[in-house]
XYZ file of C-alpha atoms in Angstrom:
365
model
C 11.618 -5.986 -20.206
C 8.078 -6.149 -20.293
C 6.484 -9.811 -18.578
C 3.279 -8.288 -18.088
C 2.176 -8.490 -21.820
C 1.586 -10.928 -24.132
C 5.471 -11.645 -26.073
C 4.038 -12.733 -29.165
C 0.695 -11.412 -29.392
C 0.334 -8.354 -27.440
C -3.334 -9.537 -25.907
C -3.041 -7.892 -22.167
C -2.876 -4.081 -20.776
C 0.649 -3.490 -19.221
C 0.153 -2.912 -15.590
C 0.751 1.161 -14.947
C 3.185 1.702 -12.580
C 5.335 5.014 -11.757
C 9.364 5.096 -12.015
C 10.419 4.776 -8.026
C 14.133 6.001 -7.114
C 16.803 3.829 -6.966
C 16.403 4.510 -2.843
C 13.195 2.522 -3.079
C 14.643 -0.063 -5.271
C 17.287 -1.298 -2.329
C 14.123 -1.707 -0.393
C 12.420 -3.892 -3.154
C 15.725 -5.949 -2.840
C 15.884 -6.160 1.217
C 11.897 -6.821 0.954
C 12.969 -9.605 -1.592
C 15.818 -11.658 0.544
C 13.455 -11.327 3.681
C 9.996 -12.628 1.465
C 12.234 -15.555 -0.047
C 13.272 -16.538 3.804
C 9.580 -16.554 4.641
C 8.524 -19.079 1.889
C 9.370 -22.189 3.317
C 7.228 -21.135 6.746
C 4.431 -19.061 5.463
C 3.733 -19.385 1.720
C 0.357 -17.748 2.099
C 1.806 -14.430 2.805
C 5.368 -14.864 1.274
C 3.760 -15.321 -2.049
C 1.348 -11.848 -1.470
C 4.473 -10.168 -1.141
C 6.838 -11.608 -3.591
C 4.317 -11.262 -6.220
C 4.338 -7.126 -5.925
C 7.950 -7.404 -5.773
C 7.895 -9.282 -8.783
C 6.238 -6.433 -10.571
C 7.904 -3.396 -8.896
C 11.412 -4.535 -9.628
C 10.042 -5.057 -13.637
C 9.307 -1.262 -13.285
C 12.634 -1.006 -12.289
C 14.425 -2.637 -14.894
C 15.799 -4.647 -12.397
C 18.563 -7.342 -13.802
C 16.496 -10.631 -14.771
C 18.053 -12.474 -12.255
C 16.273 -10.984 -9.450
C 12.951 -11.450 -11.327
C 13.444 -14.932 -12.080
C 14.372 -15.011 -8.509
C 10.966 -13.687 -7.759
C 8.764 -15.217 -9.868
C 10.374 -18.417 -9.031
C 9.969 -18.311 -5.232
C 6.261 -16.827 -6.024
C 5.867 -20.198 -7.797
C 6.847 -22.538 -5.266
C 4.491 -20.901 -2.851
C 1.588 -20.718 -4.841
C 1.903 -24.439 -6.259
C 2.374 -25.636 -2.526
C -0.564 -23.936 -1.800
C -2.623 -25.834 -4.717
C -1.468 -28.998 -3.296
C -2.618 -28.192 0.051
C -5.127 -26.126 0.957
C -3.888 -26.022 4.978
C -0.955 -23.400 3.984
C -3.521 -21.102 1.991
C -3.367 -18.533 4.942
C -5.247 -18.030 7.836
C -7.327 -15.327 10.033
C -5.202 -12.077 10.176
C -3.064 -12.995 7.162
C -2.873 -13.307 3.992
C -5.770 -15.986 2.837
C -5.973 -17.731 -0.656
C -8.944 -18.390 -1.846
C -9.200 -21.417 -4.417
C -9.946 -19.230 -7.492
C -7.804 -16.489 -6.362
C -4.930 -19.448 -5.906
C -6.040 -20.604 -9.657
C -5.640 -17.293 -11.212
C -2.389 -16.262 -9.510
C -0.832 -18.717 -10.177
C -1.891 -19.039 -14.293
C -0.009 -15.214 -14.271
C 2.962 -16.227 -12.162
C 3.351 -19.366 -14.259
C 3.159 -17.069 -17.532
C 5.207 -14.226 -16.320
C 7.970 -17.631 -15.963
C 7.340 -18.457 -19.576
C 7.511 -15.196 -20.873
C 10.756 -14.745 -18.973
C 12.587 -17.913 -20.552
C 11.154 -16.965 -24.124
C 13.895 -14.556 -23.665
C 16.774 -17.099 -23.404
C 15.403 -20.683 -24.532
C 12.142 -20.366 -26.957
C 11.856 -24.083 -27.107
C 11.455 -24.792 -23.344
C 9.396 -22.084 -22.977
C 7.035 -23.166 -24.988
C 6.634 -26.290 -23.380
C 6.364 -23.786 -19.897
C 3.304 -22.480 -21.602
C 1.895 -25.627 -21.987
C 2.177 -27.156 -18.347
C 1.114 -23.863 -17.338
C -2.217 -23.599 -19.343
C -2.836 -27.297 -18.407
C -1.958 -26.808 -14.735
C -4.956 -24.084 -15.107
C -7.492 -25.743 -16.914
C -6.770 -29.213 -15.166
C -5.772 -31.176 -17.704
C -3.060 -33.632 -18.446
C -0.151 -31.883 -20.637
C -0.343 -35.177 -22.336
C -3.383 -34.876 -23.553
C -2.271 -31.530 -25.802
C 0.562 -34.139 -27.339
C -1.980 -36.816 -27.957
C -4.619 -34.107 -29.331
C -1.521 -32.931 -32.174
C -1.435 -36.446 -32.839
C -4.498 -36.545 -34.661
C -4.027 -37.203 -38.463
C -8.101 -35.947 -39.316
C -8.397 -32.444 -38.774
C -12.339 -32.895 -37.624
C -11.745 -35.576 -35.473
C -9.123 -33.122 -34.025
C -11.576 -30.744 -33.593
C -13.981 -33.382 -32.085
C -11.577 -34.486 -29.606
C -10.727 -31.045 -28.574
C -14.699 -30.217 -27.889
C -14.615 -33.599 -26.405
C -11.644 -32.409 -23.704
C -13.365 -29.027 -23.702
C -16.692 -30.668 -21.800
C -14.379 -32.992 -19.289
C -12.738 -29.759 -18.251
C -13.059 -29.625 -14.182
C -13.589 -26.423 -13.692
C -16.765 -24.369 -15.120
C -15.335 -20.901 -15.572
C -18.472 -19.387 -14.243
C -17.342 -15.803 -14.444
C -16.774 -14.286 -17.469
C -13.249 -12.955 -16.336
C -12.123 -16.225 -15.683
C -13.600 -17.174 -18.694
C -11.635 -14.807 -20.972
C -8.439 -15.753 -19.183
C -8.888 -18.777 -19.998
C -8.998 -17.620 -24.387
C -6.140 -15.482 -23.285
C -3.993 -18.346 -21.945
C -4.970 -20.936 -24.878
C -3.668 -18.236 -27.390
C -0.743 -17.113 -25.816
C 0.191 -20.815 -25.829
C -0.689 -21.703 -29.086
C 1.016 -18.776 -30.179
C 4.142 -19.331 -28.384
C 3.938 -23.185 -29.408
C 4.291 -21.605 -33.316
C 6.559 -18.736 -32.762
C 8.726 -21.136 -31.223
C 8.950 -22.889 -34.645
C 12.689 -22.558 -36.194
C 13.094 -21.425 -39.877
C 12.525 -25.040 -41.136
C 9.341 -26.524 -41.328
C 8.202 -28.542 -38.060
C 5.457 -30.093 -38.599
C 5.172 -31.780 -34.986
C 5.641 -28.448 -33.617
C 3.271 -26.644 -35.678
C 0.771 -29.653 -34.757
C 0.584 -28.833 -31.004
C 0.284 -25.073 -32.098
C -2.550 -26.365 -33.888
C -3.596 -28.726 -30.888
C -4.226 -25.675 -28.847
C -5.795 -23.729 -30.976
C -8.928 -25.870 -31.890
C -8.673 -26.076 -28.133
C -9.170 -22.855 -27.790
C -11.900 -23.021 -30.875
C -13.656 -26.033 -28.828
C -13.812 -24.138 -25.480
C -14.699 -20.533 -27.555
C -17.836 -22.730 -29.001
C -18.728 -24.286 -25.449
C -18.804 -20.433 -23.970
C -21.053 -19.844 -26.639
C -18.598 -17.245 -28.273
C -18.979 -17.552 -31.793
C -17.367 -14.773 -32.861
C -14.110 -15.383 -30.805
C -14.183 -19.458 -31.932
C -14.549 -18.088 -35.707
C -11.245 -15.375 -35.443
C -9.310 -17.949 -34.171
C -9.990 -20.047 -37.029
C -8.480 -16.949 -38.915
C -6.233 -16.274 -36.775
C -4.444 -20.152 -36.949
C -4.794 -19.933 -40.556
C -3.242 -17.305 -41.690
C -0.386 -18.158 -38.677
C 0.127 -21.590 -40.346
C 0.102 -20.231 -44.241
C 3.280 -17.702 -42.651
C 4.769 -20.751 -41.727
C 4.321 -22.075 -45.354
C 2.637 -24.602 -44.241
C -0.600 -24.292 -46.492
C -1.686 -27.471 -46.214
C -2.258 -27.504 -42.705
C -4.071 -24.025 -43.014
C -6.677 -25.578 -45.819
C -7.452 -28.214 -43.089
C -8.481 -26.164 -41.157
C -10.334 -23.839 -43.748
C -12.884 -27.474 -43.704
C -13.742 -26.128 -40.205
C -14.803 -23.156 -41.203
C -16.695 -24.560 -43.922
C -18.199 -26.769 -40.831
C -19.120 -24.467 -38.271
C -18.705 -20.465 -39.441
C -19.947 -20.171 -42.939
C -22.871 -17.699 -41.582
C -19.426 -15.462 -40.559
C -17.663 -12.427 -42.471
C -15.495 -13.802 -44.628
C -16.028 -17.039 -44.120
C -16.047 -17.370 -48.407
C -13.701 -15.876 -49.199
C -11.064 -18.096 -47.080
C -12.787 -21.175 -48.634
C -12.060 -19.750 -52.025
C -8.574 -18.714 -51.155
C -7.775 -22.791 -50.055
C -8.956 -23.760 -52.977
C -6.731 -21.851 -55.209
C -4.264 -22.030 -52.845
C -4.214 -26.295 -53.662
C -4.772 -25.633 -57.096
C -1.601 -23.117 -57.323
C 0.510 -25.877 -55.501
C -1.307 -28.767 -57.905
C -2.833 -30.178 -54.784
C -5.416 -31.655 -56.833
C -6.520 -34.227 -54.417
C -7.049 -31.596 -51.370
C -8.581 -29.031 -53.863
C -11.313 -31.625 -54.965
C -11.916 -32.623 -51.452
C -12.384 -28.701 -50.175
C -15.108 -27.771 -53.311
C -16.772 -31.481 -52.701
C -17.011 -30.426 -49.295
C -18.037 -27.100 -50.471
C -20.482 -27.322 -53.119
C -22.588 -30.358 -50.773
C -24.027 -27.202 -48.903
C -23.153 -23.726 -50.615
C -22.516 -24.655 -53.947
C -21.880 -21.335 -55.806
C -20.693 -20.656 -59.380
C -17.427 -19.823 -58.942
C -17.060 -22.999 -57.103
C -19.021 -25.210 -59.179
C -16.535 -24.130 -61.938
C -13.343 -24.346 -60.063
C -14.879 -27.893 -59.437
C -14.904 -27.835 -63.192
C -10.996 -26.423 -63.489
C -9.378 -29.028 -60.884
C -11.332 -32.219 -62.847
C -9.893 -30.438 -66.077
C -6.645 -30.410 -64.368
C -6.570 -33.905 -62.923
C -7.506 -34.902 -66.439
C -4.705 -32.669 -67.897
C -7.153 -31.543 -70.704
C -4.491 -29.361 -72.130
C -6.441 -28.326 -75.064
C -9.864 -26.948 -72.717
C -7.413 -25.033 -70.141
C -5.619 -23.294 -73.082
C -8.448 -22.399 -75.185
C -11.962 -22.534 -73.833
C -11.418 -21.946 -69.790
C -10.586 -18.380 -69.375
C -13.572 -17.822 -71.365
C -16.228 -19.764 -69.425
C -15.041 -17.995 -66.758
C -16.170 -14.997 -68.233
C -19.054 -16.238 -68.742
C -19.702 -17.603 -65.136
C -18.960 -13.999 -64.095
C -21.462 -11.976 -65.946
C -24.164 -14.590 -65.262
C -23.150 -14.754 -61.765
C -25.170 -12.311 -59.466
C -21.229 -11.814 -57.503
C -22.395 -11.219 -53.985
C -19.103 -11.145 -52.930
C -17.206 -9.164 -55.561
C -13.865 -10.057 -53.184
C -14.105 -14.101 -54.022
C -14.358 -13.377 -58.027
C -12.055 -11.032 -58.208
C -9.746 -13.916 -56.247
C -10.568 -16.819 -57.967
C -9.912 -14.796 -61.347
C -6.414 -13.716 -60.330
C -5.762 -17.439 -59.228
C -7.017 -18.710 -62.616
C -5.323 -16.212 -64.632
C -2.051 -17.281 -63.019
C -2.712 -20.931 -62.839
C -3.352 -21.088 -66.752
C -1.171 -18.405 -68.295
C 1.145 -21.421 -68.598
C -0.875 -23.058 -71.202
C -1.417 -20.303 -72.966
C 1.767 -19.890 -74.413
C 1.279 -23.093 -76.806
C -1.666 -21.635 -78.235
C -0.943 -19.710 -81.763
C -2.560 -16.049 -81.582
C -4.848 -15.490 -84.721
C -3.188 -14.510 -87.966
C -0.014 -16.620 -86.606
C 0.778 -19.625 -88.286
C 2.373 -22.149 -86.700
């Protein structure tokens, strides 16, 4: 049982700890009933000590039980603490300070959530959530309300929007790459806690937290980190099957991280990906979007395939369009080898179809 670590993307070091014998575990236990008495009068100091029991009896392999007793007393101390400053310790014990407090408890909270993953994915899940909120002092509402969002850019507007009203200012760079930790362990736990059928609400506030997580990335000035997890939500959302959702975002991209690796290759792969599914409408909309700024010629003629396709000119997709595209590719200068070679497989499959009504020469009909 390892709580220390990320459950469903392994993001954090495991804490290294030696094996103890069982002699020293029956005083993890007695230091356990006598920490959990202590609580109620001196939170400050129960919760120093109940957090390094938490973690010894994990080396242990301790039954779950007495972790989740742990972690939950830790909890209780560390959120009355939060609410009142007073009980944060005083001189000659243990003292609190406010970002010590913050930080704390953000691990104890997640160690909780990673615990129930184990038995109850769903409400786990939603323990991720209150927990990243309770950190970054926001309303869990406002993650709900955020996955609400129909437009994926106003999305991603309101999330930079929630981003900037954020209390705290993560000066430190530590606290602020806890911070990308927490948003993608929760996003990730908010998709992995999807069941084999599509749910779309559920995938939504994966999403939610995400472009949070893309929004506060930008703010930090962390380019590369808001760009991979644009990736990263992308190709979790196409595993899901949900490609539609995935293309959305691919407009992002097309927004904010075309100067990135890659970044033309995805744009090419969600507009195959619509044209393989006959998502005419959404393929359109992605090479408009496209070709406004970077029009290229593969794009410019898979503009040219999707109008053929809306216009179901049977005769040019079975005769004459494999053969343009030949010609776009040997005029072409390819700069990026990977997005031909792509869009030609995609083509080749999208209109082998037709070609079966066309007679091969010396045929007759």
């Amino acid at each position: 049982l390892d709580l220390w670590s990320l459950p469903i993307k392994n993001g954090r070091q495991t804490p290294t700890s030696r094996k103890t014998p069982d002699t020293e575990l029956d005083t993890v236990l007695t230091s356990l009933a006598k920490a959990r008495k202590l609580a109620p009068r001196d939170p400050a100091v129960a919760a120093t000590v109940l957090w390094k029991i938490a973690k010894d009896l994990t080396v242990h392999n301790e039954q779950r039980t007495n972790i989740q007793a742990a972690i939950e007393t830790t909890q209780q101390c560390l959120h009355k603490m939060v609410d009142r400053p007073e009980l944060r310790g005083t001189k000659g014990s243990a003292v609190w300070s406010a970002r010590s407090l913050l930080k704390t408890t953000l691990e104890c909270d997640m160690v909780a959530a990673r615990l129930l993953w184990l038995s109850d994915k769903q409400a786990a899940a939603a323990q991720y959530v209150c927990a990243l909120c309770r950190y970054m002092g926001i309303e869990p509402h406002v993650i709900s309300d955020l996955a609400a969002t129909h437009d994926i850019r106003e999305m991603s507007a309101r999330a930079g929007a929630i981003v900037k009203e954020i209390p705290r200012k993560f000066a430190k760079s530590e606290d602020v790459l806890q911070a990308l930790e927490a948003l993608e362990e929760t996003a990730s736990a908010q998709l992995a806690s999807i069941d084999s059928e599509p749910n779309i609400l559920g995938a939504k506030h994966g999403l939610a937290v995400y472009l949070l997580q893309h929004a506060f990335a930008t703010h930090k000035q962390s380019p590369d980190i808001s760009y991979q997890t644009m990736l990263t939500v992308i190709t979790s959302l196409r595993a899901l099957n949900l490609h539609y959702l995935a293309n959305d975002c691919v407009t992002l991209i097309m927004d904010h991280h075309m100067s990135q690796h890659g970044a033309r290759i995805q744009v090419a792969r969600a507009a195959v990906c619509s044209l393989a599914e006959s998502d005419f409408i959404r393929a359109r909309e992605l090479l408009q979007t496209y070709n406004f700024q970077f029009e290229e010629p593969w794009s410019r003629f898979m503009a040219h395939v999707v109008d053929k396709a809306i216009n179901a000119d049977i005769r040019w997709m079975s005769e004459r369009a494999m053969i343009e595209w030949q010609s776009v590719v040997r005029d072409s200068m390819q700069n990026d080898s990977q997005v031909y070679e792509l869009v030609q497989d995609a083509l080749t499959a999208y209109l082998e179809p037709y070609t079966w009504y066309v007679p091969k020469k010396g045929v007759e009909c």
